[in-house]
JSON list of C-alpha atoms in Angstrom, two decimals:
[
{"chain": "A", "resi": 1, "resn": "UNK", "atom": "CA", "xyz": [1.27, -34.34, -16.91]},
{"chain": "A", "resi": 2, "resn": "UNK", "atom": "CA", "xyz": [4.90, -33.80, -18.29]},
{"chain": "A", "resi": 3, "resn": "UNK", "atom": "CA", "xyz": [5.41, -31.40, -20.95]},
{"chain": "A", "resi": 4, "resn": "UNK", "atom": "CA", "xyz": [5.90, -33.39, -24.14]},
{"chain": "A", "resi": 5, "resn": "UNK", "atom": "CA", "xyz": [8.86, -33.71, -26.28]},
{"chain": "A", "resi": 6, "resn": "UNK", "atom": "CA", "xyz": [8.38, -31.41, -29.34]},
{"chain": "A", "resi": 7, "resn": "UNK", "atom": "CA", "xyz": [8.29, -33.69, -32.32]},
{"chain": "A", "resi": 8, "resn": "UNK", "atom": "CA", "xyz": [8.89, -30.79, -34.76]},
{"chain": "A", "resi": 9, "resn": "UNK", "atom": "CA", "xyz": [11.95, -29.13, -34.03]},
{"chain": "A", "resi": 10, "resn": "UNK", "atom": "CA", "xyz": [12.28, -25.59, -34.70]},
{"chain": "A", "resi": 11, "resn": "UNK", "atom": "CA", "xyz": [16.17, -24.21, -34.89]},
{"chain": "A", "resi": 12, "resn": "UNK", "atom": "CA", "xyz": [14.25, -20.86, -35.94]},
{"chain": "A", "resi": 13, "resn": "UNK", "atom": "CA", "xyz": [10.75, -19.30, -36.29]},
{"chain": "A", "resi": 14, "resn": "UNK", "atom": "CA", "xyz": [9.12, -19.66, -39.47]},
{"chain": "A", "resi": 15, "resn": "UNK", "atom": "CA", "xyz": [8.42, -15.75, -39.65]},
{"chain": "A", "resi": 16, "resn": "UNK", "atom": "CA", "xyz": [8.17, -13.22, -42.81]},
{"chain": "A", "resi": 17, "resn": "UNK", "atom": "CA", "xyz": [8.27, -9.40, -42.36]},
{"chain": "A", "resi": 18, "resn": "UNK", "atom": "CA", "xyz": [6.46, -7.94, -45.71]},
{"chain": "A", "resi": 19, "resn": "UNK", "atom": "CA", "xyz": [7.99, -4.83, -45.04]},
{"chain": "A", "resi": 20, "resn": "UNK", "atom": "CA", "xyz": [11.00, -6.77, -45.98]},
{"chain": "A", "resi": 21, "resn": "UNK", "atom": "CA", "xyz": [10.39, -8.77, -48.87]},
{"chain": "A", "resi": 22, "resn": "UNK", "atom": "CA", "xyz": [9.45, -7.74, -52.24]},
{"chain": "A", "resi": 23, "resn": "UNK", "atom": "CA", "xyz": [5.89, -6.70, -53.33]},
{"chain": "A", "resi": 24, "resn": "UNK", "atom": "CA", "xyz": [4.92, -9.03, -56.22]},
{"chain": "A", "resi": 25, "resn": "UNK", "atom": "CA", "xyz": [3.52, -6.13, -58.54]},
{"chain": "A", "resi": 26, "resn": "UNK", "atom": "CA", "xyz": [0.72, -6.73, -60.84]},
{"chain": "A", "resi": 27, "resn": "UNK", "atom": "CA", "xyz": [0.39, -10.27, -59.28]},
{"chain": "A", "resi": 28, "resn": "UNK", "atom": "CA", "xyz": [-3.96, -9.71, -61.06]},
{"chain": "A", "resi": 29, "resn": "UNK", "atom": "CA", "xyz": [-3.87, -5.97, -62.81]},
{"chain": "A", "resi": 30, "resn": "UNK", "atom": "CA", "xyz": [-3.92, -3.54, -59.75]},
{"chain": "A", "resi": 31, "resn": "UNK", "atom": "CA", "xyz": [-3.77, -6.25, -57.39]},
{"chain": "A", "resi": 32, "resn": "UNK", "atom": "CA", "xyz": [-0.49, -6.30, -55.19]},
{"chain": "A", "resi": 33, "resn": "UNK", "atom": "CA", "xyz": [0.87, -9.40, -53.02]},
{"chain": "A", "resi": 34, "resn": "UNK", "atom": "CA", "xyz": [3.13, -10.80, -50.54]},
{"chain": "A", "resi": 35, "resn": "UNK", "atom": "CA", "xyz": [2.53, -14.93, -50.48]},
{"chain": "A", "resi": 36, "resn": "UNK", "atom": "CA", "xyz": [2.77, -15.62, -47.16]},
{"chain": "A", "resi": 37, "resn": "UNK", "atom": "CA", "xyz": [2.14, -19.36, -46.91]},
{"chain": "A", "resi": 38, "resn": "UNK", "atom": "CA", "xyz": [0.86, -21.30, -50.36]},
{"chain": "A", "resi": 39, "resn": "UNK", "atom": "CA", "xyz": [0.08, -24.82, -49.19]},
{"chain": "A", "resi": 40, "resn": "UNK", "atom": "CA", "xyz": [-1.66, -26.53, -52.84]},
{"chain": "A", "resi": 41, "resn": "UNK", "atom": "CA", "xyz": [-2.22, -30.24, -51.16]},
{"chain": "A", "resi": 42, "resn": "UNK", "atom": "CA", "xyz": [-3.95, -28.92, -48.39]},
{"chain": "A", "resi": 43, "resn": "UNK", "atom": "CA", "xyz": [-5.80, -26.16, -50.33]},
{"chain": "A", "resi": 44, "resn": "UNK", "atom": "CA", "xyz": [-4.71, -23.12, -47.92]},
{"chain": "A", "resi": 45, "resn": "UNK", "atom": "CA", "xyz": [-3.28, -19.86, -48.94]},
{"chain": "A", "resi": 46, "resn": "UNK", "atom": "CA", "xyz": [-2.61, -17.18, -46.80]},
{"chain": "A", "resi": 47, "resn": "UNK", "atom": "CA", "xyz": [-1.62, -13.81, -48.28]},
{"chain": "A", "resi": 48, "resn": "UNK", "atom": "CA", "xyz": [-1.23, -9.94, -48.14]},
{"chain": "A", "resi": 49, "resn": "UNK", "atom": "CA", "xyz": [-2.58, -7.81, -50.75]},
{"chain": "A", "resi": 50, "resn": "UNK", "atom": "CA", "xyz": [-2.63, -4.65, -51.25]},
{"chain": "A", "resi": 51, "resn": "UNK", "atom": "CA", "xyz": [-5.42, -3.54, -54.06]},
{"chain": "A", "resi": 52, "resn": "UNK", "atom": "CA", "xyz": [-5.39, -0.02, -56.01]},
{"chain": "A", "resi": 53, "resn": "UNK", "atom": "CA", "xyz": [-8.45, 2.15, -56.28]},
{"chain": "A", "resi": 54, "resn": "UNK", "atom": "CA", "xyz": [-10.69, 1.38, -58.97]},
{"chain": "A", "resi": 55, "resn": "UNK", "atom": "CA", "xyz": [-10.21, -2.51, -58.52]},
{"chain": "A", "resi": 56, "resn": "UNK", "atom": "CA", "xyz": [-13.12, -4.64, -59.48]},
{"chain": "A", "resi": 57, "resn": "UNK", "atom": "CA", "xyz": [-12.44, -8.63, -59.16]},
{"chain": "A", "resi": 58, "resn": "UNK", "atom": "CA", "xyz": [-14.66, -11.17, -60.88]},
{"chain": "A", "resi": 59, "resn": "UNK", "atom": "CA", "xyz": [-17.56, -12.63, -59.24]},
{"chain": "A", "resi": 60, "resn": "UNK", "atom": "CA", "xyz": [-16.27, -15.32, -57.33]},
{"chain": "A", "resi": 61, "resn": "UNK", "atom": "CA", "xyz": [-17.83, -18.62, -55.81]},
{"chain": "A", "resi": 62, "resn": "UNK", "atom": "CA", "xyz": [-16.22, -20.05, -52.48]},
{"chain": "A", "resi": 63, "resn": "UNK", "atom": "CA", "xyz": [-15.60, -23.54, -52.01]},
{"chain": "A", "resi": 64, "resn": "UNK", "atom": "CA", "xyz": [-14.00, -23.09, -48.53]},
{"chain": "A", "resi": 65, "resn": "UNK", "atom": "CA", "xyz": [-13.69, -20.28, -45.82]},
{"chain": "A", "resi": 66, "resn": "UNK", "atom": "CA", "xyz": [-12.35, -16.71, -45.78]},
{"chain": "A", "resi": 67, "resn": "UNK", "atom": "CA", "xyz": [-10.77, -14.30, -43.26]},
{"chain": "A", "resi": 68, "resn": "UNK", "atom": "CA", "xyz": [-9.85, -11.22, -44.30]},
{"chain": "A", "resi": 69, "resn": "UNK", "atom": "CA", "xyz": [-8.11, -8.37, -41.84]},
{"chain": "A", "resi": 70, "resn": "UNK", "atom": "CA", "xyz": [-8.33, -5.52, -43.29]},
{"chain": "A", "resi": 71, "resn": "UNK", "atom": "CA", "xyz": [-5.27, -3.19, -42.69]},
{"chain": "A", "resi": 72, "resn": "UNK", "atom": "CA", "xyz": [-5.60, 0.25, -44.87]},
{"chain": "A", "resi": 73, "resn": "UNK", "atom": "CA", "xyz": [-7.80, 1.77, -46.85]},
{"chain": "A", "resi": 74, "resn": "UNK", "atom": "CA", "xyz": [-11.32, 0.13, -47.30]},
{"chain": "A", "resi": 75, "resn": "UNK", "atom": "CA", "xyz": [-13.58, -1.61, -50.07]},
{"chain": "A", "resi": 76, "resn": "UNK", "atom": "CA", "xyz": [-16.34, -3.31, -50.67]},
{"chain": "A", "resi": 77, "resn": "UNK", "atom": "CA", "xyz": [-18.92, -6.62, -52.18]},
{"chain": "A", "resi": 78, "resn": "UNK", "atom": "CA", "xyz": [-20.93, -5.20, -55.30]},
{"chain": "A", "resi": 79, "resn": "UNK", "atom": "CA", "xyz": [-23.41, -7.24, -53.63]},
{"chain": "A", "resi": 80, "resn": "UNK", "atom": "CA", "xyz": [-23.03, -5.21, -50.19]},
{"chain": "A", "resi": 81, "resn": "UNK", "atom": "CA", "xyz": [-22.47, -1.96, -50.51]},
{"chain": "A", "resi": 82, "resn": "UNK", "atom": "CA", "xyz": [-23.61, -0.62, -47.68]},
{"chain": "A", "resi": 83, "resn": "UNK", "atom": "CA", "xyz": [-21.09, -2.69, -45.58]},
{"chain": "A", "resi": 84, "resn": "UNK", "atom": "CA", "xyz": [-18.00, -1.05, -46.91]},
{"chain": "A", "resi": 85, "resn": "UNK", "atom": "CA", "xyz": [-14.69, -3.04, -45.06]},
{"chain": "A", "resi": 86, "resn": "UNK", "atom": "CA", "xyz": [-12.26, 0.08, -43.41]},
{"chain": "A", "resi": 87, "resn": "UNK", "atom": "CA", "xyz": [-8.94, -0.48, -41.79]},
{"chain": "A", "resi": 88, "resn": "UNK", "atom": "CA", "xyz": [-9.75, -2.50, -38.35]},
{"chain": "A", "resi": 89, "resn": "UNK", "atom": "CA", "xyz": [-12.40, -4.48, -40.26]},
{"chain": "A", "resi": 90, "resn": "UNK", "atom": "CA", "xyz": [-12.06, -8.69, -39.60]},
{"chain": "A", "resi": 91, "resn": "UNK", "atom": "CA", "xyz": [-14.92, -10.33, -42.27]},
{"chain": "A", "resi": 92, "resn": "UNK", "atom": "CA", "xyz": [-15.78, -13.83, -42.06]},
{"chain": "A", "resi": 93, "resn": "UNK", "atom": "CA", "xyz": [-16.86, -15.74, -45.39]},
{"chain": "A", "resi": 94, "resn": "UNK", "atom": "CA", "xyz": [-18.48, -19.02, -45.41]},
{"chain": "A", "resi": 95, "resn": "UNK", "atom": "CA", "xyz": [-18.14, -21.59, -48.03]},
{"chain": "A", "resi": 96, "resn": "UNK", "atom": "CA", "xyz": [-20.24, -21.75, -50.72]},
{"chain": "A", "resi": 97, "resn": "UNK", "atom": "CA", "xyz": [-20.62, -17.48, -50.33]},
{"chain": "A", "resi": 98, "resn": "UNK", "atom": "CA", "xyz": [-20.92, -15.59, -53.82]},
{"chain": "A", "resi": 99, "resn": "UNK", "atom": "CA", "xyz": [-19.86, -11.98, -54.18]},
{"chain": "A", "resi": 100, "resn": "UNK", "atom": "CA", "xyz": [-17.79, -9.44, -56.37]},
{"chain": "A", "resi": 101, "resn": "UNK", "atom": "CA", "xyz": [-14.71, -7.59, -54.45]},
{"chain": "A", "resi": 102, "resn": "UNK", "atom": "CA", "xyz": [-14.55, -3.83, -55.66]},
{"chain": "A", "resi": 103, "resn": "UNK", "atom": "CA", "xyz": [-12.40, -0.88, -54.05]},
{"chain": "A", "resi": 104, "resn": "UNK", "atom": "CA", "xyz": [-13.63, 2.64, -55.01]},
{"chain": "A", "resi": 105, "resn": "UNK", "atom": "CA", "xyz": [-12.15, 4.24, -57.78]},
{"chain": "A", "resi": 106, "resn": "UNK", "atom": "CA", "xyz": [-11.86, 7.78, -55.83]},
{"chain": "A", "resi": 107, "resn": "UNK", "atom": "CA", "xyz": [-9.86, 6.31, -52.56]},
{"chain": "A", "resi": 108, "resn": "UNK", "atom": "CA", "xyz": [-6.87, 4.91, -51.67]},
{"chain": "A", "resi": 109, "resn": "UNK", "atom": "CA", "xyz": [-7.49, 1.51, -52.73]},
{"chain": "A", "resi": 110, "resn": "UNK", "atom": "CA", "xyz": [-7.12, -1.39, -49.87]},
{"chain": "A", "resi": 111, "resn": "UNK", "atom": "CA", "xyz": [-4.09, -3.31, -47.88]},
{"chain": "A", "resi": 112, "resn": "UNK", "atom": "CA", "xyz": [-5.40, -6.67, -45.76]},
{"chain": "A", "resi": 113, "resn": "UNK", "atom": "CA", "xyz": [-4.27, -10.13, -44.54]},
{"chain": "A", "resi": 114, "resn": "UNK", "atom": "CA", "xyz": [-6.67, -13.07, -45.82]},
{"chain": "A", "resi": 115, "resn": "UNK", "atom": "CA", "xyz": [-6.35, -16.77, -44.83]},
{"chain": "A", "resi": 116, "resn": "UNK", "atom": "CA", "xyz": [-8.24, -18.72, -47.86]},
{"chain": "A", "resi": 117, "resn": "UNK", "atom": "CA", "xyz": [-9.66, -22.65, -47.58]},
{"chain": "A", "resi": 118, "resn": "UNK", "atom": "CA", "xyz": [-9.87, -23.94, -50.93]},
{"chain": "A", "resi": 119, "resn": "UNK", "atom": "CA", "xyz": [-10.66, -21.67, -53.98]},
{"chain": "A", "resi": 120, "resn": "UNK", "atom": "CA", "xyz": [-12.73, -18.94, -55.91]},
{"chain": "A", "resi": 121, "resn": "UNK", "atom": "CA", "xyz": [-14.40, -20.13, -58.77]},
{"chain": "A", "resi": 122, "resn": "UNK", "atom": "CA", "xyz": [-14.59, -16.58, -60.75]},
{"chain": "A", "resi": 123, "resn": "UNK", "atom": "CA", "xyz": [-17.29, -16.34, -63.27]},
{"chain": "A", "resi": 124, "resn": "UNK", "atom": "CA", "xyz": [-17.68, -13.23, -65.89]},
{"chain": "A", "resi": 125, "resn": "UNK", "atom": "CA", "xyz": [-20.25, -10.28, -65.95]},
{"chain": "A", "resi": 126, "resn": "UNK", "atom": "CA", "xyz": [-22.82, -12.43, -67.56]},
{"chain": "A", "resi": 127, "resn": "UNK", "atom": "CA", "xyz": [-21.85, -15.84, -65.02]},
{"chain": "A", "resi": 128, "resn": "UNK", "atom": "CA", "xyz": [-19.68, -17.90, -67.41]},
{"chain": "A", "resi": 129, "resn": "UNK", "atom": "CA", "xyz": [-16.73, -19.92, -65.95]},
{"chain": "A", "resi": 130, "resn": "UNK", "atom": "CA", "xyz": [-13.91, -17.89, -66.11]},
{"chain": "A", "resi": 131, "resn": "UNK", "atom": "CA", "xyz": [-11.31, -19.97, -63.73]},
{"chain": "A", "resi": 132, "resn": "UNK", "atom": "CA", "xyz": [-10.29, -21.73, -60.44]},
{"chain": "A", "resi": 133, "resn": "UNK", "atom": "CA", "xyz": [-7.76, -19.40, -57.94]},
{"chain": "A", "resi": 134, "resn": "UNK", "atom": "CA", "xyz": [-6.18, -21.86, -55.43]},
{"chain": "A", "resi": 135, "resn": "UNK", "atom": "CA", "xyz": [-3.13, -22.10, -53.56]},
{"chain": "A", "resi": 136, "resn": "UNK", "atom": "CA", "xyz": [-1.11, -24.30, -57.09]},
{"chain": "A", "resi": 137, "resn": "UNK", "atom": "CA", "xyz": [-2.34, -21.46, -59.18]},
{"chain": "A", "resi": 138, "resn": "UNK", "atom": "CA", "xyz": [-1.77, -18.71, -56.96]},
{"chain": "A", "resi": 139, "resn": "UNK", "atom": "CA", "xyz": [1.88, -19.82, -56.34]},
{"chain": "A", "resi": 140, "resn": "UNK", "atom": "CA", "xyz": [2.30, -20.29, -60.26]},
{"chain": "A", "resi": 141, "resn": "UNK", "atom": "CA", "xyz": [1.17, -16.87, -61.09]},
{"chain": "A", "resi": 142, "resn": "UNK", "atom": "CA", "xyz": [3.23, -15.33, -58.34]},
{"chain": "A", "resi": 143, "resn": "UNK", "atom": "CA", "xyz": [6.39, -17.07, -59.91]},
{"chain": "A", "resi": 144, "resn": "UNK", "atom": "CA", "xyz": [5.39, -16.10, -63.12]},
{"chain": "A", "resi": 145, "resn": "UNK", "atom": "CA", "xyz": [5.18, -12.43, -62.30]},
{"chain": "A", "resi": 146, "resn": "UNK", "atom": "CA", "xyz": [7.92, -12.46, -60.24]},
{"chain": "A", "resi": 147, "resn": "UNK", "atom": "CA", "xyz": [10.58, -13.33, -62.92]},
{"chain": "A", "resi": 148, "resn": "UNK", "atom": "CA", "xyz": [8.45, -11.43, -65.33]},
{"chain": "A", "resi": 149, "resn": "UNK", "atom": "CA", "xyz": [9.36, -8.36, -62.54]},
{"chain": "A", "resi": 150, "resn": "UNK", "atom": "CA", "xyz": [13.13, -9.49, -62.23]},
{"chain": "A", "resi": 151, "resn": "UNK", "atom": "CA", "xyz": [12.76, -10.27, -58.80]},
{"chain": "A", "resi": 152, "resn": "UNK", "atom": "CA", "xyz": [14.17, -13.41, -57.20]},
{"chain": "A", "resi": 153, "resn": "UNK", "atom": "CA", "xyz": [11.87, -16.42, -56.71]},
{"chain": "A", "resi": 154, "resn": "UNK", "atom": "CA", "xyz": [9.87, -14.55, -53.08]},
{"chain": "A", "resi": 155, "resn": "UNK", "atom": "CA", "xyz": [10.14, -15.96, -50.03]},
{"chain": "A", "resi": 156, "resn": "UNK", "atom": "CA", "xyz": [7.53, -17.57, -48.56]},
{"chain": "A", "resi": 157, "resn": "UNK", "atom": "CA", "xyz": [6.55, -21.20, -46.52]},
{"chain": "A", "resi": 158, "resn": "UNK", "atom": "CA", "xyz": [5.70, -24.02, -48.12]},
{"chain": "A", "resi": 159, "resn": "UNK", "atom": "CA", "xyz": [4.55, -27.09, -45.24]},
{"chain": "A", "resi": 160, "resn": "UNK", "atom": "CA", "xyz": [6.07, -30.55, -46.45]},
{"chain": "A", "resi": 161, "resn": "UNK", "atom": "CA", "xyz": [7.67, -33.23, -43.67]},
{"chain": "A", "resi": 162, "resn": "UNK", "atom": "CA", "xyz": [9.17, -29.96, -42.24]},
{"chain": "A", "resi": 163, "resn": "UNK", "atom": "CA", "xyz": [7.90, -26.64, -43.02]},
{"chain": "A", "resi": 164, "resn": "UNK", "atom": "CA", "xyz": [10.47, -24.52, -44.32]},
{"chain": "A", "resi": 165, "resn": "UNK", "atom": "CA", "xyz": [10.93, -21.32, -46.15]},
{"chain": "A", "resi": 166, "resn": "UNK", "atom": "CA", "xyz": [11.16, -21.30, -50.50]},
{"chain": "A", "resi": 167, "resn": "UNK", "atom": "CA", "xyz": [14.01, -19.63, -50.51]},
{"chain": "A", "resi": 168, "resn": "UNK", "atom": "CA", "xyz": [17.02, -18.64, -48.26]}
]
């Protein structure tokens, strides 16, 4: 077999270095983020957050699949905690998985990489409908904050005919 002609031409890689690019503060209170890749017609966000002691998320349903790389600091499910994620930890989450992301209020809080299929469903203390997180809304909050901040619409990828970067 011959190698193939590519049929997606790549001038240059479609790479980000977050130790380049602007930390989107206050993205959810406490909750700190780089969007990496925000993809709303395919459902598929990929992101790096970094999460300040004390955090406690809403209870959140999953409609789709998780990984989460875990790169500093550690945290935890409400619902598990005796399985406390550290720096090194890779976690797997089904669809259709319930739980309630916390990081203790006495560490350093938590930094990690997660890849997210289709959305939480996030539900309040007492498991009334608060809201749907997916890749549209995440993008439209991280714009939102971002000019709210002063900083320049981030850079991240966006896939279309020809994946390509938001801004130059």
């Amino acid at each position: 077999m011959a190698l193939p002609e590519p049929f997606n031409h790549q001038d240059f890689l479609l790479t980000l270095d977050t130790s380049k690019l602007p930390l989107i503060e206050n993205a959810l209170p406490g909750v700190h983020i780089w969007p990496l890749f925000l993809d709303a017609e395919n459902g598929l966000w990929v992101i790096r957050a970094k999460f300040e002691p004390g955090i406690v998320l809403p209870k959140h349903f999953h409609t789709g699949t998780v990984h989460f790389y875990t790169t500093a600091g550690s945290w935890h499910y409400l619902e598990y905690p005796d399985q406390p994620q550290t720096a090194g930890c890779y976690l797997y989450e089904p669809g259709g998985s319930i739980h309630t992301f916390a990081t203790d209020a006495e560490g350093e809080g938590a930094d990690g990489f997660m890849i997210i299929n289709g959305c939480n469903v996030n539900f309040d203390d007492e498991g009334n409908f608060l809201n749907i997180m997916d890749a549209g809304w995440i993008e439209m909050m991280v714009l939102e904050a971002a000019k709210a901040q002063g900083i320049p619409s981030p850079r991240y990828i966006r896939p279309g005919g020809n994946a390509k970067f938001t801004s130059e």
